[in-house]
Amino acid sequence: MGRMELLSLYKGFLDCLCLSWGGGGGGGGSRGKEGRDAESGHLIYQSGDLLQERYEILDTLGEGTFGKVVQCVDHGRGGTHTALKIIKNLEKYREAAKLEITVLETIREKDPHNTRLCVQMLDWFNFCGHICISFELLSLSTFEFLKLNGFLPYPVHQIRHMAQQICSAVAFLHDNKLTHTDLKPENILFVNSDYALTYNAEKKRDERRIRDTAVRLVDFGSATFDREHHSVVVSTRHYRAPEVVLELGWSQPCDVWSIGCILFEYYQGSTLYQTHDNKEHLAMMERIQGPIPQRMICRSRKQKYFCRGRLDWNEFSKRGNYVKAKCKPLRKYLLSKGKEHHQFFDLMERMLEYEPSKRTSLSSALHHPFFHPSHRLRVMQSALGEQL
């Protein structure tokens, strides 16, 4: 998947959008200028065009498989700038957009005051076969900021605030019987990405320090209700849980695994699992977290990856050497012996538990000492007081 700057801002938006051209016209097919579609199904438009006599197009923010995202002035909301998704005029993308709208309507219904840190749909409509959705305009994704900062990690105190918000937003989804299924740094956007420049003595270079770590969760195009059909494979590769790789079925815990991978990336500045191959992915997991549980291996539909109950992997091969060079046991990535760093790794270990049933829930994660550094001390003091 691409990680271009503006595309990463609204990757989550590229499922449902529409623009208004003075011309009418229905359905699909190839339409040229003046409100017509390109061969790809994208709507052709230019800066200054007006949609629904309301949305004035300013610029293209990004383009993806499902359509395009544009920045608009919403004259129906007092000139507010919004992000508008324009879905391709193709049936399969329209159907996917309708599913996303259902999720977005549920989020809006359950969070009418927009306090649960999930980006909210402001409006949606259909224009000439293009489904369109408008959202609040956000800023850079957490991945894009990392990239523009030369992949220098975020400070731990900033990771704490970002992680707490991500866990809260996804816990809200889980409480409403939804699984996001595509959590990654590109789908977590800063509300404001203004930054200060500071000098990094260790790296001998200036680095950007985000001023405000408030974030929002976006991209509900793959979000799935518990009651719905669950695709066999979900999640972007680097953030894919072992139960998905092994085709064991999945539910909300696969989101928790993804969050663990995201937090590692914030801490290190690089992905935990840099691979595009299933068996290599599993070998990396074993290198970082130890052997895959036998119970998961026995139940897996991917027996071709195993031999006699163990991963069929030659650690002395070229690929084996790659895995050894890229990966090491998780705790060896610690950048400091400080207490908060150890608490952070304890939280990640709980999120990266192989067995979904043993993996921490987000409600439990939010009570972890990493988020409440003084909590454990208060508990100990209270217990000591009772004994006295």
Coordinates of C-alpha atoms in Angstrom, one line a residue:
M1 CA 0.0 0.0 0.0
G2 CA 1.3 3.5 -0.9
R3 CA 2.4 5.9 1.8
M4 CA 2.4 9.2 -0.2
E5 CA 2.1 12.3 2.0
L6 CA -1.4 13.6 1.3
L7 CA -2.9 10.2 0.5
S8 CA -1.9 9.0 4.0
L9 CA -3.8 12.0 5.5
Y10 CA -7.1 10.6 4.4
K11 CA -6.4 7.0 3.4
G12 CA -9.4 6.1 5.6
F13 CA -11.6 8.4 3.6
L14 CA -11.1 6.8 0.2
D15 CA -14.3 4.7 0.3
C16 CA -17.2 7.2 -0.2
L17 CA -17.2 10.6 -1.9
C18 CA -19.0 12.7 -4.5
L19 CA -18.7 16.0 -6.3
S20 CA -21.3 18.2 -8.0
W21 CA -20.9 19.4 -11.5
G22 CA -23.6 21.5 -13.2
G23 CA -24.3 18.6 -15.6
G24 CA -26.5 15.7 -14.7
G25 CA -26.2 12.3 -16.2
G26 CA -26.5 9.0 -14.6
G27 CA -24.6 5.9 -14.1
G28 CA -21.3 4.5 -15.0
G29 CA -19.2 4.2 -18.0
S30 CA -16.6 6.5 -19.4
R31 CA -17.4 10.2 -19.2
G32 CA -15.0 12.9 -20.2
K33 CA -14.9 16.6 -19.2
E34 CA -17.6 18.7 -17.7
G35 CA -18.9 16.4 -15.0
R36 CA -18.0 13.1 -16.7
D37 CA -16.1 10.1 -15.4
A38 CA -12.6 9.0 -16.5
E39 CA -12.2 5.4 -17.7
S40 CA -11.1 4.4 -14.1
G41 CA -14.5 5.5 -12.7
H42 CA -13.1 8.7 -11.0
L43 CA -15.1 11.8 -11.4
I44 CA -13.3 14.5 -13.4
Y45 CA -13.3 17.9 -11.7
Q46 CA -11.2 21.0 -11.2
S47 CA -10.5 23.5 -8.6
G48 CA -13.4 25.9 -8.1
D49 CA -16.1 23.5 -9.2
L50 CA -19.2 23.5 -6.9
L51 CA -21.0 20.4 -5.7
Q52 CA -24.6 20.5 -4.6
E53 CA -24.3 24.3 -4.8
R54 CA -22.5 23.9 -1.5
Y55 CA -19.1 22.2 -1.7
E56 CA -16.5 24.3 -3.4
I57 CA -13.5 22.1 -4.5
L58 CA -10.2 23.6 -3.5
D59 CA -7.6 20.8 -4.1
T60 CA -7.1 17.1 -4.3
L61 CA -5.8 15.6 -1.1
G62 CA -5.3 12.1 -2.2
E63 CA -6.2 9.2 -4.4
G64 CA -6.8 5.6 -3.7
T65 CA -8.4 2.4 -4.9
F66 CA -11.9 3.5 -4.0
G67 CA -11.8 7.1 -5.2
K68 CA -10.4 10.5 -4.4
V69 CA -10.4 12.9 -1.4
V70 CA -10.7 16.6 -2.0
Q71 CA -10.5 19.6 0.3
C72 CA -13.6 21.7 0.0
V73 CA -15.2 24.9 1.4
D74 CA -18.6 23.8 2.8
H75 CA -20.7 26.9 2.2
G76 CA -23.6 25.2 4.0
R77 CA -21.5 25.2 7.2
G78 CA -20.4 28.8 7.1
G79 CA -17.4 28.3 4.9
T80 CA -15.9 25.5 7.0
H81 CA -13.1 23.5 5.2
T82 CA -13.9 19.9 5.0
A83 CA -12.5 16.7 3.5
L84 CA -14.8 15.2 0.9
K85 CA -14.5 11.6 -0.4
I86 CA -15.6 10.9 -4.0
I87 CA -16.2 7.2 -4.6
K88 CA -15.6 5.8 -8.1
N89 CA -18.7 5.3 -10.2
L90 CA -18.4 1.5 -10.2
E91 CA -20.8 -0.9 -8.5
K92 CA -18.4 -2.7 -6.2
Y93 CA -17.1 0.5 -4.8
R94 CA -20.6 1.9 -4.3
E95 CA -21.6 -1.2 -2.4
A96 CA -18.5 -0.9 -0.2
A97 CA -19.3 2.7 0.4
K98 CA -22.8 1.9 1.6
L99 CA -21.3 -0.5 4.2
E100 CA -19.0 2.2 5.4
I101 CA -21.8 4.7 5.7
T102 CA -23.7 2.2 7.9
V103 CA -20.7 2.1 10.2
L104 CA -20.3 5.8 10.2
E105 CA -24.0 6.3 11.0
T106 CA -23.6 3.9 13.9
I107 CA -20.6 5.9 15.2
R108 CA -22.5 9.2 14.9
E109 CA -25.6 7.7 16.6
K110 CA -23.5 6.3 19.5
D111 CA -21.3 9.4 19.8
P112 CA -23.6 12.3 19.0
H113 CA -21.3 14.9 20.7
N114 CA -18.1 13.6 18.8
T115 CA -16.1 12.9 22.0
R116 CA -15.0 9.3 21.2
L117 CA -12.1 10.3 18.9
C118 CA -13.4 8.6 15.8
V119 CA -13.7 10.9 12.8
Q120 CA -17.4 11.6 12.2
M121 CA -19.3 11.8 9.0
L122 CA -20.8 15.2 8.4
D123 CA -22.9 14.5 5.4
W124 CA -23.3 12.0 2.5
F125 CA -25.1 12.0 -0.8
N126 CA -25.1 10.4 -4.3
F127 CA -24.1 12.4 -7.3
C128 CA -24.4 10.7 -10.7
G129 CA -23.4 7.3 -9.4
H130 CA -20.7 8.7 -7.1
I131 CA -21.3 8.2 -3.4
C132 CA -19.9 11.2 -1.5
I133 CA -19.0 11.7 2.2
S134 CA -17.8 14.8 4.0
F135 CA -15.7 14.8 7.1
E136 CA -14.0 17.3 9.4
L137 CA -10.7 18.3 7.9
L138 CA -7.8 16.9 9.9
S139 CA -4.0 17.1 9.5
L140 CA -1.1 14.8 8.9
S141 CA -1.3 11.2 9.8
T142 CA 1.0 9.9 12.5
F143 CA 2.9 8.0 9.8
E144 CA 3.4 11.0 7.6
F145 CA 4.7 13.1 10.5
L146 CA 7.1 10.3 11.3
K147 CA 8.3 10.1 7.7
L148 CA 8.7 13.9 7.4
N149 CA 10.7 13.7 10.7
G150 CA 13.2 11.3 9.1
F151 CA 11.6 8.4 11.0
L152 CA 12.8 9.7 14.4
P153 CA 10.7 8.1 17.1
Y154 CA 8.1 10.0 19.1
P155 CA 9.0 10.7 22.8
V156 CA 7.6 8.3 25.3
H157 CA 5.3 10.9 26.9
Q158 CA 3.8 11.7 23.5
I159 CA 3.3 8.0 22.8
R160 CA 1.5 7.7 26.1
H161 CA -1.1 10.3 25.1
M162 CA -1.5 9.0 21.6
A163 CA -1.8 5.4 22.7
Q164 CA -4.4 6.3 25.3
Q165 CA -6.5 8.0 22.7
I166 CA -6.1 5.2 20.2
C167 CA -7.1 2.6 22.8
S168 CA -10.1 4.7 23.9
A169 CA -11.3 5.2 20.3
V170 CA -11.0 1.5 19.4
A171 CA -12.5 0.4 22.7
F172 CA -15.5 2.5 21.8
L173 CA -15.8 0.5 18.5
H174 CA -15.4 -2.8 20.3
D175 CA -18.1 -1.8 22.9
N176 CA -20.4 -1.3 19.9
K177 CA -19.6 -4.7 18.4
L178 CA -17.3 -3.4 15.7
T179 CA -13.8 -4.4 14.7
H180 CA -11.8 -1.8 12.7
T181 CA -9.6 -4.4 11.0
D182 CA -7.2 -1.8 9.4
L183 CA -5.5 0.0 12.2
K184 CA -2.1 1.5 11.2
P185 CA -0.3 4.8 11.6
E186 CA -1.7 6.1 8.4
N187 CA -5.2 5.8 9.8
I188 CA -4.5 7.8 12.9
L189 CA -4.5 11.5 12.1
F190 CA -3.4 14.5 14.1
V191 CA -6.0 17.2 14.6
N192 CA -3.2 19.8 14.2
S193 CA 0.3 18.9 13.0
D194 CA 2.0 22.1 13.9
Y195 CA 5.5 21.5 15.3
A196 CA 8.5 23.0 17.0
L197 CA 12.0 22.4 15.9
T198 CA 14.4 21.0 18.5
Y199 CA 18.0 19.9 18.2
N200 CA 18.7 16.2 18.7
A201 CA 22.2 16.0 20.0
E202 CA 22.5 12.3 19.6
K203 CA 21.4 12.4 15.9
K204 CA 23.2 15.8 15.4
R205 CA 20.2 17.2 13.6
D206 CA 17.1 19.2 14.1
E207 CA 13.9 17.3 14.7
R208 CA 10.2 18.1 14.6
R209 CA 8.3 17.9 17.8
I210 CA 4.6 17.8 17.4
R211 CA 3.0 20.5 19.6
D212 CA -0.4 18.8 20.1
T213 CA -0.8 15.0 20.2
A214 CA -4.6 15.0 19.9
V215 CA -5.5 12.4 17.3
R216 CA -8.5 11.0 15.5
L217 CA -9.2 7.5 14.2
V218 CA -10.2 7.3 10.5
D219 CA -10.9 4.8 7.7
F220 CA -13.9 2.7 8.5
G221 CA -14.1 1.2 5.1
S222 CA -13.1 -2.3 6.4
A223 CA -14.8 -2.0 9.8
T224 CA -16.9 -5.1 10.5
F225 CA -19.9 -5.7 12.8
D226 CA -19.8 -8.9 14.9
R227 CA -22.9 -10.1 13.1
E228 CA -21.5 -9.6 9.6
H229 CA -19.4 -11.9 7.4
H230 CA -15.8 -11.9 8.3
S231 CA -13.3 -11.9 5.4
V232 CA -10.6 -14.5 5.8
V233 CA -7.7 -11.9 5.5
V234 CA -7.9 -8.5 7.1
S235 CA -5.4 -5.7 8.1
T236 CA -2.5 -4.3 6.3
R237 CA 0.4 -6.8 6.4
H238 CA 2.7 -5.2 9.0
Y239 CA -0.2 -4.9 11.5
R240 CA -1.8 -8.3 10.8
A241 CA -2.4 -10.6 13.8
P242 CA -1.2 -14.2 13.9
E243 CA -4.7 -15.6 14.0
V244 CA -5.4 -13.9 10.7
V245 CA -2.1 -15.1 9.1
L246 CA -2.9 -18.7 10.3
E247 CA -6.6 -18.3 9.1
L248 CA -8.0 -19.2 12.5
G249 CA -10.8 -16.7 12.4
W250 CA -10.6 -13.3 14.1
S251 CA -12.6 -10.7 16.1
Q252 CA -11.8 -7.6 18.2
P253 CA -8.4 -8.9 19.5
C254 CA -6.9 -8.5 16.0
D255 CA -7.3 -4.8 16.5
V256 CA -5.3 -5.0 19.8
W257 CA -2.4 -6.7 18.0
S258 CA -2.4 -4.0 15.4
I259 CA -2.2 -1.3 18.1
G260 CA 0.8 -3.1 19.7
C261 CA 2.5 -3.0 16.3
I262 CA 1.7 0.7 15.9
L263 CA 3.0 1.6 19.3
F264 CA 6.3 -0.1 18.6
E265 CA 6.6 1.9 15.4
Y266 CA 6.1 5.1 17.3
Y267 CA 8.8 4.1 19.7
Q268 CA 11.4 2.8 17.2
G269 CA 10.5 4.8 14.1
S270 CA 10.3 1.6 12.1
T271 CA 7.9 -1.3 11.6
L272 CA 8.0 -4.3 13.8
Y273 CA 7.3 -6.7 11.0
Q274 CA 8.9 -5.6 7.7
T275 CA 7.8 -8.4 5.4
H276 CA 5.3 -9.3 2.7
D277 CA 5.4 -13.1 3.1
N278 CA 3.3 -15.2 5.5
K279 CA 5.9 -17.7 6.5
E280 CA 8.6 -15.0 6.9
H281 CA 6.1 -13.1 9.0
L282 CA 5.6 -16.1 11.3
A283 CA 9.3 -16.5 11.5
M284 CA 9.7 -12.9 12.6
M285 CA 7.0 -13.4 15.2
E286 CA 8.9 -16.4 16.6
R287 CA 12.2 -14.5 16.6
I288 CA 10.6 -11.6 18.5
Q289 CA 8.1 -13.3 20.8
G290 CA 9.1 -17.0 20.9
P291 CA 7.4 -20.1 19.5
I292 CA 3.9 -20.1 18.1
P293 CA 1.6 -22.0 20.5
Q294 CA 1.0 -25.6 19.5
R295 CA -2.8 -25.1 19.9
M296 CA -2.8 -22.4 17.2
I297 CA -0.6 -24.5 14.9
C298 CA -2.8 -27.5 15.2
R299 CA -5.9 -25.5 14.4
S300 CA -4.4 -23.5 11.5
R301 CA -5.6 -23.9 8.0
K302 CA -2.1 -23.1 6.8
Q303 CA -0.4 -26.5 7.6
K304 CA 1.9 -26.0 4.7
Y305 CA 3.9 -23.5 6.8
F306 CA 4.7 -26.2 9.4
C307 CA 6.4 -29.6 9.7
R308 CA 6.0 -31.9 12.7
G309 CA 4.3 -29.1 14.7
R310 CA 7.0 -26.6 14.1
L311 CA 7.4 -23.7 11.7
D312 CA 9.1 -25.1 8.5
W313 CA 11.9 -22.4 8.5
N314 CA 15.6 -22.6 7.7
E315 CA 17.2 -19.9 9.9
F316 CA 20.5 -20.3 8.0
S317 CA 19.0 -19.6 4.6
K318 CA 19.2 -16.1 3.0
R319 CA 15.7 -15.3 4.2
G320 CA 16.6 -16.8 7.6
N321 CA 19.6 -14.4 7.8
Y322 CA 17.3 -11.5 6.8
V323 CA 14.9 -12.3 9.7
K324 CA 17.8 -12.6 12.2
A325 CA 19.2 -9.3 11.0
K326 CA 15.8 -7.5 11.1
C327 CA 14.4 -9.0 14.3
K328 CA 15.4 -9.6 17.9
P329 CA 13.5 -10.4 21.1
L330 CA 11.1 -7.7 21.9
R331 CA 12.8 -6.5 25.1
K332 CA 16.1 -5.9 23.3
Y333 CA 14.5 -3.0 21.6
L334 CA 14.3 -1.0 24.9
L335 CA 15.9 2.4 24.4
S336 CA 16.1 3.1 28.1
K337 CA 16.1 1.2 31.5
G338 CA 13.7 3.8 32.8
K339 CA 10.5 2.6 34.6
E340 CA 8.1 4.1 32.0
H341 CA 10.0 2.3 29.2
H342 CA 9.6 -1.0 31.0
Q343 CA 5.9 -0.3 31.6
F344 CA 5.5 0.5 27.9
F345 CA 7.0 -2.8 26.9
D346 CA 4.9 -4.7 29.4
L347 CA 1.8 -3.1 27.7
M348 CA 3.1 -4.0 24.3
E349 CA 3.7 -7.6 25.3
R350 CA 0.2 -7.9 26.6
M351 CA -1.1 -6.6 23.2
L352 CA 1.2 -8.9 21.2
E353 CA 0.1 -12.1 23.0
Y354 CA -0.2 -14.8 20.4
E355 CA -3.5 -16.3 21.7
P356 CA -6.4 -13.9 21.0
S357 CA -8.2 -15.1 24.2
K358 CA -5.2 -14.3 26.3
R359 CA -4.4 -10.9 24.6
T360 CA -5.3 -7.9 26.8
S361 CA -8.6 -6.2 26.1
L362 CA -8.5 -2.5 25.5
S363 CA -10.6 -1.8 28.6
S364 CA -7.9 -3.6 30.6
A365 CA -5.1 -1.9 28.7
L366 CA -6.5 1.5 29.6
H367 CA -5.9 0.7 33.3
H368 CA -2.3 -0.4 32.7
P369 CA 0.4 1.4 34.8
F370 CA 1.9 2.9 31.7
F371 CA -1.2 5.1 31.4
H372 CA -1.4 5.7 35.2
P373 CA 2.2 5.8 36.5
S374 CA 1.2 6.6 40.0
H375 CA -1.6 4.0 40.2
R376 CA 0.5 1.1 41.3
L377 CA 2.1 3.2 44.0
R378 CA -1.3 4.3 45.3
V379 CA -2.5 0.7 45.4
M380 CA 0.6 -0.4 47.4
Q381 CA 0.3 2.5 49.8
S382 CA -3.4 1.7 50.3
A383 CA -2.6 -2.0 51.0
L384 CA 0.1 -1.0 53.4
G385 CA -2.2 1.3 55.2
E386 CA -4.8 -1.4 55.7
Q387 CA -2.2 -3.8 57.1
L388 CA -1.2 -1.2 59.6

